[in-house]
Amino acid sequence: MFAPNLAPIPELYVSYESAQKLKVEAADLVSHDLTPRQICDLELLMNGGFNPLKGFLSEADYDGVVENMRLESGALWPMPITLDVNEDFAAKLELGQDIALRDQEGVILATMTVTDRWEPNKAREAEMVFGADDDAHPAVNYLHNQAGKIYLGGPVTGIQQPVHYDFRGRRDTPNELRAYFRKLGWRKVVAFQTRNPLHRAHQELTFRAAREAQANLLIHPVVGMTKPGDVDHFTRVRCYEAVLDKYPASTTSMSLLNLAMRMAGPREAVWHGLIRANHGCTHFIVGRDHAGPGKNSAGEDFYGPYDAQDLFRTHQDEIGIEMVDFKHMVWVAERAQYEPMDEIKDKDDVTILNISGTELRRRLAEGLEIPEWFSFPEVVSELRKTRPPRSQQGFTVFFTGFSGSGKSTIANALMVKLMEMGGRPVTLLDGDIVRKNLSSELGFSKEHRDLNIRRIGYVASEITKNGGIAICAPIAPYATTRRAVREDVEAFGAFVEVHVATSIEECERRDRKGLYKLAREGKIKEFTGISDPYDVPASPELSVETENVDVDNCAHQVLLKLESMGLIAAQ
Ligand code: PPS
């Protein structure tokens, strides 16, 4: 349907000589240090992956994209690609000014002429682009809790690509892929987008899709930013490499895409299609619940299972790439082969097998068998290396509660009990200890408390990543900050939030440090529970009462919880 056009597409880079000159000149410009997500966006802007965009969106383009998925020019573009900054930085700038865009090491990647500066209506963006103003959506959470308040727009001049030291040979710009397809004579290419490891069913369905379209296949996994909690891309790429060997020779290739996903379902599917068209592909596989973000805060799916396919189909001609349905493949035991579920005529007479993602994670976590019909041994072995049984993984126990609620005492008891069991190193990050050693310059304003908790979260996530047990016991009064810490930790292991639910009246009655008295007298300001807020955890893994229950028992309740989650072996 779509004639292959593999001519080069426009990039935003200047020539090597001009780049060297520009780099020197840009050293004097006001600099913005790009966030990891902005670096991903910038790379695809510069290399043409986001063609026809010429820079971060102007306000008019942004409004059009948010309202009806269209740039001011009328071109289809479903995702706001915006440069968010804080108010102080934005206030320093004048419209028309050039700024330098630097990576996290300070290397200048590009310059941008700031033509637009505005404060976006984030609630509207959340509703229109992501379908709901609900922080359970990862991109909405990012929008409200991580992105700066002000957006800057303007054309970008590319100086150099962001540097990647990993899997260099597997990363291709759109023009490199186009040249590769030209060289191999691949006139039709089906792209497969993924953020998960591939198993036999995926191998089967992608190969069938390519065969049906009489095309070659490009496995095009995202290695930029995916959904929090996904398998890390290092492991995934090793898995993809193993699967690549299973396709017939010369039919299939793989390239890594440094995209920062938004998990925006239907709009994301259209965006993915445009990006793949820019990479020279003619077909694109769209599945059930494509780029779905999971459940909303009411426990329901954000999007209908086929919304992405429907929206894609409506815009297919403009996207310039043909959608290929993702077939639901199942293993038919009697015939020992994968077949598309909707093509099995004798459903009642055969044994149909499948393992869901949740079930796979459970089996990996608990070290249970994963059958050969489900995955390739090389893939399973890679996954097992990064996901040892839960009882050998690192994790974080995060106590939260008022001052004097008993957090430190229970945390200490828990630490000793875990050390008695042995097996993993245990580190206690108690509120007072952290404030002495890590955060001695901080006070108790919201900003300082957030900084303090993010530091604790960072250390806890490093401990968790390296297979240890971190026990944290700060007040941590803000739900959004606790959630951010949860995300940091869950990238590497379990996060167990324990609310020490001692009432403020009881804490004040105990007043072990005499601080409540001082707080009542106004001698300590911003005191949690007295003159400063505390967000009661809405769904902690465990809530412990300390009134009429001794410390030993509270610590034991935590141990039982850890045991029920498989984090420690049954005693
Ligand atoms: S936070 O909000 O999580 O950063 O607080 P945290 O680091 O846990 O520090 C709490 C301990 O500091 C003492 N302290 C105060 N707490 C609350 N509000 C104010 N204004 C304050 N000023 C000092 C208090 O002893 C807390 O200790 P714990 O161990 O919680 O009783």
XYZ file of C-alpha atoms and ligand atoms in Angstrom:
602
model
C 0.000 0.000 0.000
C 2.821 2.412 0.882
C 5.513 2.731 -1.740
C 8.886 2.438 -0.053
C 10.708 5.734 -0.073
C 14.158 5.312 1.317
C 15.581 8.705 0.345
C 17.330 10.441 3.280
C 15.112 12.508 5.573
C 16.103 15.901 6.994
C 18.216 16.012 10.137
C 18.866 19.046 12.344
C 22.651 18.597 12.509
C 25.048 21.122 11.019
C 28.191 19.981 9.213
C 31.154 18.728 11.256
C 33.146 21.951 10.712
C 30.195 24.201 11.628
C 29.519 22.044 14.674
C 33.070 22.523 15.947
C 32.717 26.287 15.540
C 29.258 26.391 17.050
C 30.382 24.366 20.035
C 33.008 26.959 20.905
C 30.548 29.841 20.482
C 27.853 28.002 22.463
C 30.149 27.754 25.482
C 29.239 31.411 26.252
C 25.476 30.871 26.001
C 23.089 30.389 28.899
C 22.902 26.610 29.379
C 20.105 24.219 30.094
C 21.077 20.812 31.507
C 18.787 18.334 29.790
C 16.891 15.732 31.808
C 17.191 12.070 30.707
C 13.817 12.313 28.956
C 14.756 15.531 27.154
C 17.993 13.922 25.939
C 15.983 11.109 24.352
C 13.617 13.627 22.734
C 16.507 15.755 21.488
C 18.263 12.782 19.896
C 15.176 11.899 17.857
C 14.550 15.541 16.973
C 18.097 15.928 15.683
C 18.352 12.667 13.755
C 14.971 13.025 12.022
C 13.163 10.385 14.078
C 10.621 13.110 14.955
C 10.475 14.563 11.424
C 8.759 17.013 10.591
C 9.566 18.655 13.956
C 12.397 21.169 13.758
C 12.774 21.733 17.466
C 10.860 21.705 20.735
C 7.231 22.684 20.085
C 6.184 26.330 19.915
C 3.109 27.326 21.915
C 0.865 27.283 18.808
C 2.143 23.844 17.777
C 1.713 22.621 21.342
C -1.897 23.830 21.487
C -2.680 22.133 18.192
C -1.010 18.874 19.248
C -2.796 18.818 22.584
C -6.211 19.739 21.153
C -6.335 17.767 17.920
C -2.996 16.050 17.306
C -1.987 18.604 14.671
C 0.901 21.010 14.282
C 0.155 24.568 13.175
C 1.053 23.444 9.638
C -1.778 20.892 9.795
C 0.611 17.919 9.909
C -0.357 15.017 12.139
C 1.655 14.890 15.394
C 0.105 13.332 18.504
C 2.689 13.895 21.239
C 3.838 17.184 22.818
C 7.627 17.334 22.548
C 8.301 20.143 24.952
C 11.314 21.574 26.750
C 10.159 21.964 30.341
C 12.269 24.159 32.629
C 11.841 25.762 36.029
C 10.511 29.276 36.506
C 13.827 30.792 37.603
C 15.612 29.587 34.486
C 12.761 30.707 32.216
C 12.686 34.174 33.812
C 16.357 34.750 32.868
C 15.665 34.395 29.147
C 14.557 36.796 26.458
C 12.631 35.639 23.430
C 14.931 35.247 20.452
C 17.866 34.293 22.667
C 19.980 31.222 21.859
C 20.629 28.720 24.640
C 22.991 25.736 24.835
C 21.479 22.311 25.528
C 23.875 20.121 27.499
C 23.795 16.486 28.498
C 24.200 15.417 32.098
C 28.001 15.545 31.887
C 27.878 19.081 30.514
C 28.592 18.237 26.851
C 26.847 20.679 24.470
C 24.610 18.658 22.151
C 22.670 21.462 20.491
C 21.634 25.074 20.602
C 18.062 26.296 20.579
C 16.629 29.691 19.703
C 13.928 30.369 22.281
C 10.973 31.684 20.299
C 8.244 30.749 22.800
C 7.903 30.595 26.559
C 4.642 29.792 28.340
C 3.101 28.202 31.362
C 1.140 25.190 30.111
C -2.191 24.067 31.468
C -0.938 20.690 32.646
C -4.360 19.426 33.678
C -5.596 20.024 30.122
C -2.516 18.329 28.660
C -3.120 15.321 30.924
C -6.794 15.061 29.951
C -6.342 15.594 26.223
C -3.111 13.703 25.583
C -3.170 10.953 28.184
C -6.934 10.662 28.620
C -7.141 11.521 32.329
C -5.613 13.883 34.868
C -4.629 10.950 37.059
C -1.170 10.572 38.591
C -1.432 6.785 38.305
C -0.518 7.346 34.638
C 3.296 7.464 34.460
C 3.361 10.370 31.995
C 0.806 12.381 33.996
C 2.815 11.734 37.119
C 5.912 12.952 35.243
C 4.031 16.006 34.006
C 2.892 17.085 37.462
C 5.718 15.906 39.678
C 8.878 15.981 37.588
C 8.478 18.327 34.624
C 9.272 22.031 35.096
C 6.467 24.571 35.267
C 7.391 26.469 32.107
C 7.789 25.235 28.541
C 10.273 26.701 26.075
C 9.870 26.258 22.329
C 12.060 26.954 19.348
C 14.172 25.522 16.553
C 17.141 23.341 17.436
C 20.546 23.278 15.759
C 22.203 19.917 16.284
C 25.880 19.794 17.209
C 26.396 16.158 18.134
C 24.445 13.033 19.005
C 24.153 12.029 22.629
C 26.945 9.541 23.330
C 26.000 5.922 24.072
C 28.697 3.561 25.228
C 26.455 0.497 25.260
C 25.466 -1.550 22.203
C 26.877 1.100 19.840
C 26.730 -1.189 16.845
C 23.007 -1.758 17.401
C 21.952 1.894 17.373
C 20.929 3.451 14.068
C 19.620 6.834 13.035
C 16.649 6.894 10.637
C 18.999 7.643 7.762
C 21.358 4.826 8.720
C 18.452 2.388 8.701
C 17.180 3.752 5.406
C 20.621 3.299 3.896
C 20.796 -0.231 5.302
C 17.411 -1.172 3.809
C 18.473 0.333 0.476
C 21.693 -1.618 0.510
C 19.979 -4.922 1.260
C 17.166 -4.243 -1.189
C 14.518 -4.444 1.543
C 11.554 -2.766 -0.113
C 9.015 -3.632 2.572
C 9.870 -3.662 6.249
C 7.595 -4.572 9.157
C 8.668 -2.880 12.407
C 8.013 -4.453 15.778
C 8.037 -2.092 18.763
C 8.716 -3.607 22.138
C 9.758 -2.766 25.700
C 9.648 -6.361 26.946
C 11.801 -9.439 26.431
C 10.751 -11.534 23.436
C 9.535 -15.082 23.899
C 8.544 -17.788 21.419
C 5.061 -16.334 20.819
C 6.560 -12.967 19.862
C 9.066 -14.583 17.568
C 6.249 -16.506 15.926
C 3.884 -13.563 15.549
C 6.526 -11.175 14.215
C 7.711 -13.698 11.695
C 4.136 -14.408 10.565
C 3.444 -10.675 10.269
C 6.477 -10.261 8.035
C 5.550 -13.305 5.946
C 1.974 -12.132 5.468
C 3.126 -8.682 4.379
C 5.833 -10.322 2.244
C 8.255 -8.069 3.991
C 11.441 -8.157 6.022
C 11.317 -7.660 9.745
C 12.866 -5.008 11.965
C 12.853 -5.687 15.687
C 12.899 -2.115 16.985
C 12.977 -2.163 20.797
C 12.862 0.947 22.906
C 15.950 1.432 25.056
C 15.410 5.052 26.095
C 12.795 5.259 28.830
C 10.031 2.724 29.239
C 7.526 1.984 31.982
C 8.921 2.131 35.519
C 9.569 -1.430 36.675
C 10.344 -2.847 33.200
C 13.249 -5.246 32.690
C 16.394 -3.097 32.190
C 17.473 -2.638 28.582
C 20.884 -4.307 29.048
C 19.196 -7.574 29.906
C 16.570 -7.126 27.212
C 19.114 -6.508 24.469
C 21.017 -9.668 25.427
C 17.674 -11.513 25.221
C 16.814 -9.951 21.822
C 20.204 -10.983 20.478
C 19.477 -14.584 21.443
C 16.052 -14.469 19.730
C 17.485 -12.896 16.590
C 19.336 -16.134 15.861
C 16.002 -17.971 15.684
C 14.749 -16.186 12.562
C 15.604 -17.517 9.135
C 18.902 -16.016 7.970
C 18.791 -12.566 6.309
C 15.102 -11.977 6.965
C 15.322 -9.981 10.161
C 17.359 -7.223 11.706
C 17.371 -5.415 15.033
C 18.030 -1.796 15.890
C 17.713 -0.018 19.234
C 15.546 3.090 19.526
C 16.436 5.698 22.142
C 12.844 6.815 22.607
C 11.370 8.047 25.889
C 7.968 6.351 25.893
C 4.957 8.098 27.465
C 2.713 5.019 27.683
C -0.033 7.047 26.003
C -1.864 4.125 24.358
C -3.690 5.308 21.204
C -1.745 8.536 20.718
C 1.466 6.687 21.450
C 0.679 4.120 18.752
C 0.231 6.875 16.153
C 3.468 8.486 17.353
C 5.313 5.160 17.144
C 4.007 4.722 13.597
C 5.272 8.149 12.512
C 8.669 7.410 14.066
C 8.908 4.047 12.275
C 7.870 5.626 8.970
C 10.747 8.068 9.489
C 13.033 5.072 9.991
C 12.090 3.755 6.541
C 9.598 1.072 7.590
C 6.450 0.342 5.570
C 4.483 -1.728 8.105
C 4.026 -1.518 11.838
C 2.670 -4.091 14.277
C 0.073 -2.687 16.697
C -1.186 -4.961 19.422
C -3.903 -5.158 21.985
C -3.477 -2.314 24.499
C -0.444 -0.918 22.648
C 1.782 1.130 25.017
C -0.827 0.784 27.769
C 0.047 2.369 31.123
C -1.823 -0.169 33.281
C -4.626 0.692 35.696
C -5.836 4.133 36.745
C -6.312 5.116 40.381
C -9.811 3.578 40.326
C -8.316 0.247 39.268
C -9.585 0.443 35.672
C -7.673 0.395 32.393
C -6.838 3.861 31.046
C -7.705 2.848 27.466
C -9.872 0.261 25.754
C -7.917 -2.737 24.427
C -8.401 -1.777 20.768
C -8.386 2.047 21.056
C -4.811 2.192 19.774
C -5.586 0.095 16.712
C -8.732 2.168 15.998
C -6.931 5.513 16.195
C -4.053 4.184 14.117
C -6.395 2.901 11.421
C -8.135 6.294 11.192
C -4.831 8.039 10.515
C -2.986 5.288 8.691
C -2.733 7.117 5.351
C -1.253 10.213 6.942
C 1.149 8.229 9.086
C 2.388 6.621 5.891
C 2.789 3.142 7.307
C 0.466 0.153 7.186
C -0.802 -1.318 10.426
C -0.395 -5.032 10.965
C -2.595 -6.610 13.616
C -0.763 -8.234 16.475
C -2.136 -11.753 16.636
C -2.740 -13.354 19.994
C -0.554 -16.461 19.668
C -1.109 -19.497 21.865
C 0.634 -22.857 22.144
C -1.434 -25.809 20.950
C 0.006 -28.726 22.886
C -1.275 -31.552 20.622
C 0.246 -29.968 17.536
C 3.292 -28.641 19.417
C 3.115 -25.276 17.682
C 1.995 -21.684 18.083
C -1.218 -20.681 16.320
C -3.213 -17.450 16.281
C -6.017 -17.906 18.830
C -8.739 -16.654 16.458
C -7.736 -19.151 13.756
C -8.038 -22.291 15.893
C -11.137 -24.150 14.720
C -10.984 -27.081 17.158
C -10.607 -25.094 20.375
C -12.628 -27.582 22.414
C -10.582 -30.581 21.303
C -7.063 -29.285 21.910
C -5.027 -28.062 24.865
C -4.323 -24.356 24.543
C -1.488 -23.031 26.681
C -0.257 -19.562 27.451
C 1.678 -17.854 30.243
C 0.743 -14.260 31.088
C 3.337 -11.586 31.882
C 2.267 -11.622 35.536
C 2.619 -15.400 35.737
C 6.039 -15.238 34.099
C 7.210 -12.643 36.628
C 5.917 -14.853 39.447
C 7.759 -17.883 38.117
C 10.974 -15.922 37.695
C 10.639 -14.362 41.127
C 10.057 -17.706 42.775
C 12.596 -19.648 40.722
C 9.873 -21.906 39.236
C 10.035 -23.791 35.954
C 9.516 -21.902 32.694
C 8.639 -24.420 29.963
C 10.585 -24.617 26.711
C 7.421 -24.131 24.687
C 7.091 -20.702 26.259
C 10.562 -19.241 25.849
C 14.053 -19.915 24.597
C 16.529 -21.291 27.170
C 18.998 -18.446 26.460
C 16.290 -15.855 27.219
C 15.198 -17.582 30.410
C 18.780 -17.856 31.586
C 19.379 -14.109 30.991
C 16.197 -13.234 32.875
C 17.083 -15.524 35.744
C 20.455 -13.801 36.133
C 18.851 -10.407 36.667
C 15.894 -11.733 38.597
C 17.196 -14.212 41.142
C 14.453 -15.633 43.383
C 12.885 -12.879 45.460
C 14.359 -14.320 48.615
C 17.794 -13.451 47.221
C 16.951 -10.043 45.759
C 17.558 -6.696 47.371
C 14.569 -4.774 48.754
C 13.659 -1.694 50.750
C 11.443 -1.416 53.809
C 10.276 2.171 54.095
C 8.749 3.135 57.444
C 6.750 6.364 57.531
C 4.886 8.029 60.401
C 4.932 10.927 62.838
C 7.953 11.805 64.968
C 7.875 9.564 68.007
C 5.530 7.063 66.360
C 8.021 4.249 66.947
C 9.543 4.037 63.452
C 13.166 3.957 64.603
C 12.553 1.446 67.366
C 10.712 -0.986 65.086
C 13.258 -0.413 62.318
C 16.100 -1.257 64.707
C 14.373 -4.421 65.882
C 13.707 -5.441 62.293
C 17.321 -4.820 61.326
C 18.609 -7.042 64.111
C 16.181 -9.839 63.244
C 17.186 -9.689 59.552
C 20.868 -9.723 60.481
C 20.273 -12.732 62.679
C 18.833 -14.538 59.630
C 21.868 -13.537 57.516
C 22.270 -13.845 53.754
C 22.047 -10.197 52.721
C 23.690 -7.028 54.085
C 21.255 -4.775 55.973
C 21.537 -0.986 56.152
C 19.433 1.221 58.397
C 18.721 4.720 57.100
C 17.035 6.169 60.145
C 15.664 9.738 59.981
C 18.035 11.113 62.570
C 21.093 9.223 61.265
C 20.472 10.458 57.729
C 20.009 14.019 58.866
C 23.335 13.833 60.669
C 25.365 12.138 57.932
C 23.698 12.924 54.604
C 21.449 15.940 55.085
C 23.017 18.003 57.863
C 22.476 21.265 55.990
C 18.724 20.701 55.529
C 15.809 22.048 57.558
C 12.131 21.088 57.519
C 10.600 23.148 54.686
C 8.746 21.101 52.054
C 11.650 21.571 49.666
C 14.221 20.394 52.203
C 12.146 17.435 53.379
C 11.713 16.356 49.739
C 15.437 16.612 49.152
C 16.109 14.608 52.285
C 13.700 11.844 51.267
C 14.984 11.738 47.682
C 18.505 11.264 49.051
C 17.302 8.415 51.234
C 15.517 6.966 48.199
C 18.638 7.200 46.100
C 20.771 5.370 48.651
C 18.032 2.779 49.236
C 17.695 2.144 45.488
C 21.459 1.631 45.174
C 21.425 -0.807 48.100
C 18.434 -2.621 46.588
C 20.094 -2.746 43.171
C 23.139 -4.397 44.680
C 21.182 -7.084 46.485
C 21.082 -5.595 49.981
C 18.259 -4.717 52.346
C 17.653 -1.023 53.051
C 15.509 -0.086 56.023
C 14.445 3.567 55.964
C 12.707 5.331 58.823
C 12.074 8.999 58.086
C 8.786 10.843 58.660
C 8.441 11.281 54.869
C 5.209 13.273 55.145
C 4.454 13.768 51.421
C 2.749 11.071 49.346
C 4.199 12.269 46.030
C 7.757 12.089 47.357
C 7.173 8.625 48.792
C 5.856 7.580 45.416
C 8.950 8.938 43.676
C 11.138 6.932 46.041
C 9.005 3.855 45.372
C 9.627 4.264 41.652
C 13.380 4.678 42.179
C 13.532 1.519 44.268
C 11.106 -0.583 42.233
C 13.403 -0.293 39.249
C 15.626 -2.733 41.162
C 13.559 -4.639 43.708
C 10.600 -4.578 46.055
C 9.517 -1.505 47.986
C 7.627 -2.267 51.171
C 5.936 0.782 52.640
C 5.103 0.391 56.325
C 2.902 3.012 57.906
C 3.600 3.264 61.621
C 0.084 4.451 62.330
C 0.490 5.835 65.835
C -1.951 8.734 66.206
C -0.649 12.259 66.672
C -2.339 12.376 70.105
C -0.428 9.296 71.240
C 2.890 10.604 69.845
C 2.314 13.874 71.652
C 1.389 12.065 74.854
C 4.631 10.039 74.655
C 6.717 13.049 73.579
C 9.928 11.079 74.020
C 12.198 13.858 72.818
C 10.170 16.747 74.292
C 9.734 18.143 70.779
C 5.927 18.247 70.751
C 5.938 20.535 73.779
C 8.331 22.874 71.982
C 6.249 22.667 68.829
C 3.055 23.596 70.759
C 4.860 26.540 72.277
C 5.839 27.626 68.756
C 9.519 27.144 69.523
C 9.854 24.575 66.707
C 8.209 25.676 63.485
C 6.770 23.460 60.717
C 6.443 20.486 63.056
C 4.792 17.495 61.373
C 1.290 16.843 62.688
C 1.222 20.089 64.688
C 2.026 22.862 62.244
C 2.974 20.923 59.102
C 1.018 18.373 57.022
C 1.291 14.583 56.912
C -0.308 12.653 54.012
C -1.541 9.385 55.485
C -0.410 6.537 53.143
C -3.387 5.446 51.035
C -2.223 1.903 50.304
C 0.911 0.927 52.177
C 2.037 -2.695 52.033
C 1.517 -2.783 55.812
C 0.130 -0.570 58.537
C 1.175 -1.245 62.133
C -0.530 -0.062 65.296
C 1.846 0.579 68.179
C -0.666 1.365 70.913
C -0.941 -1.690 73.160
C 1.411 -3.714 70.907
C 5.058 -4.214 71.828
C 7.964 -3.471 69.484
C 8.901 -7.104 69.042
C 5.425 -7.872 67.789
C 5.454 -4.920 65.361
C 8.797 -6.048 63.923
C 7.408 -9.567 63.647
C 4.417 -8.290 61.639
C 6.873 -6.764 59.181
C 8.793 -10.041 58.939
C 5.554 -11.917 58.213
C 4.745 -9.409 55.479
C 8.223 -9.869 53.955
C 7.744 -13.604 54.095
C 4.318 -13.432 52.419
C 5.879 -11.343 49.637
C 8.563 -14.003 49.161
C 11.320 -11.586 50.158
C 12.586 -13.792 52.951
C 12.458 -17.556 53.064
C 9.756 -19.072 55.293
C 11.067 -19.657 58.798
S 11.398 14.292 57.047
O 10.176 15.125 57.069
O 11.106 12.952 56.624
O 12.474 14.929 56.256
O 11.884 14.233 58.565
P 13.045 13.307 59.162
O 14.273 13.416 58.335
O 12.518 11.950 59.384
O 13.388 13.988 60.522
C 12.512 13.897 61.545
C 13.231 14.045 62.869
O 13.663 15.379 63.058
C 13.175 15.912 64.274
N 12.519 17.189 63.961
C 11.343 17.373 63.312
N 10.406 16.512 62.852
C 9.319 17.011 62.231
N 9.111 18.327 62.032
C 10.025 19.230 62.483
N 9.825 20.541 62.273
C 11.194 18.760 63.144
N 12.270 19.368 63.687
C 13.069 18.396 64.167
C 12.327 14.871 64.920
O 13.068 14.454 66.036
C 12.236 13.730 63.940
O 12.691 12.522 64.487
P 11.829 11.172 64.597
O 12.860 10.089 64.557
O 10.893 11.073 63.423
O 11.144 11.273 65.886
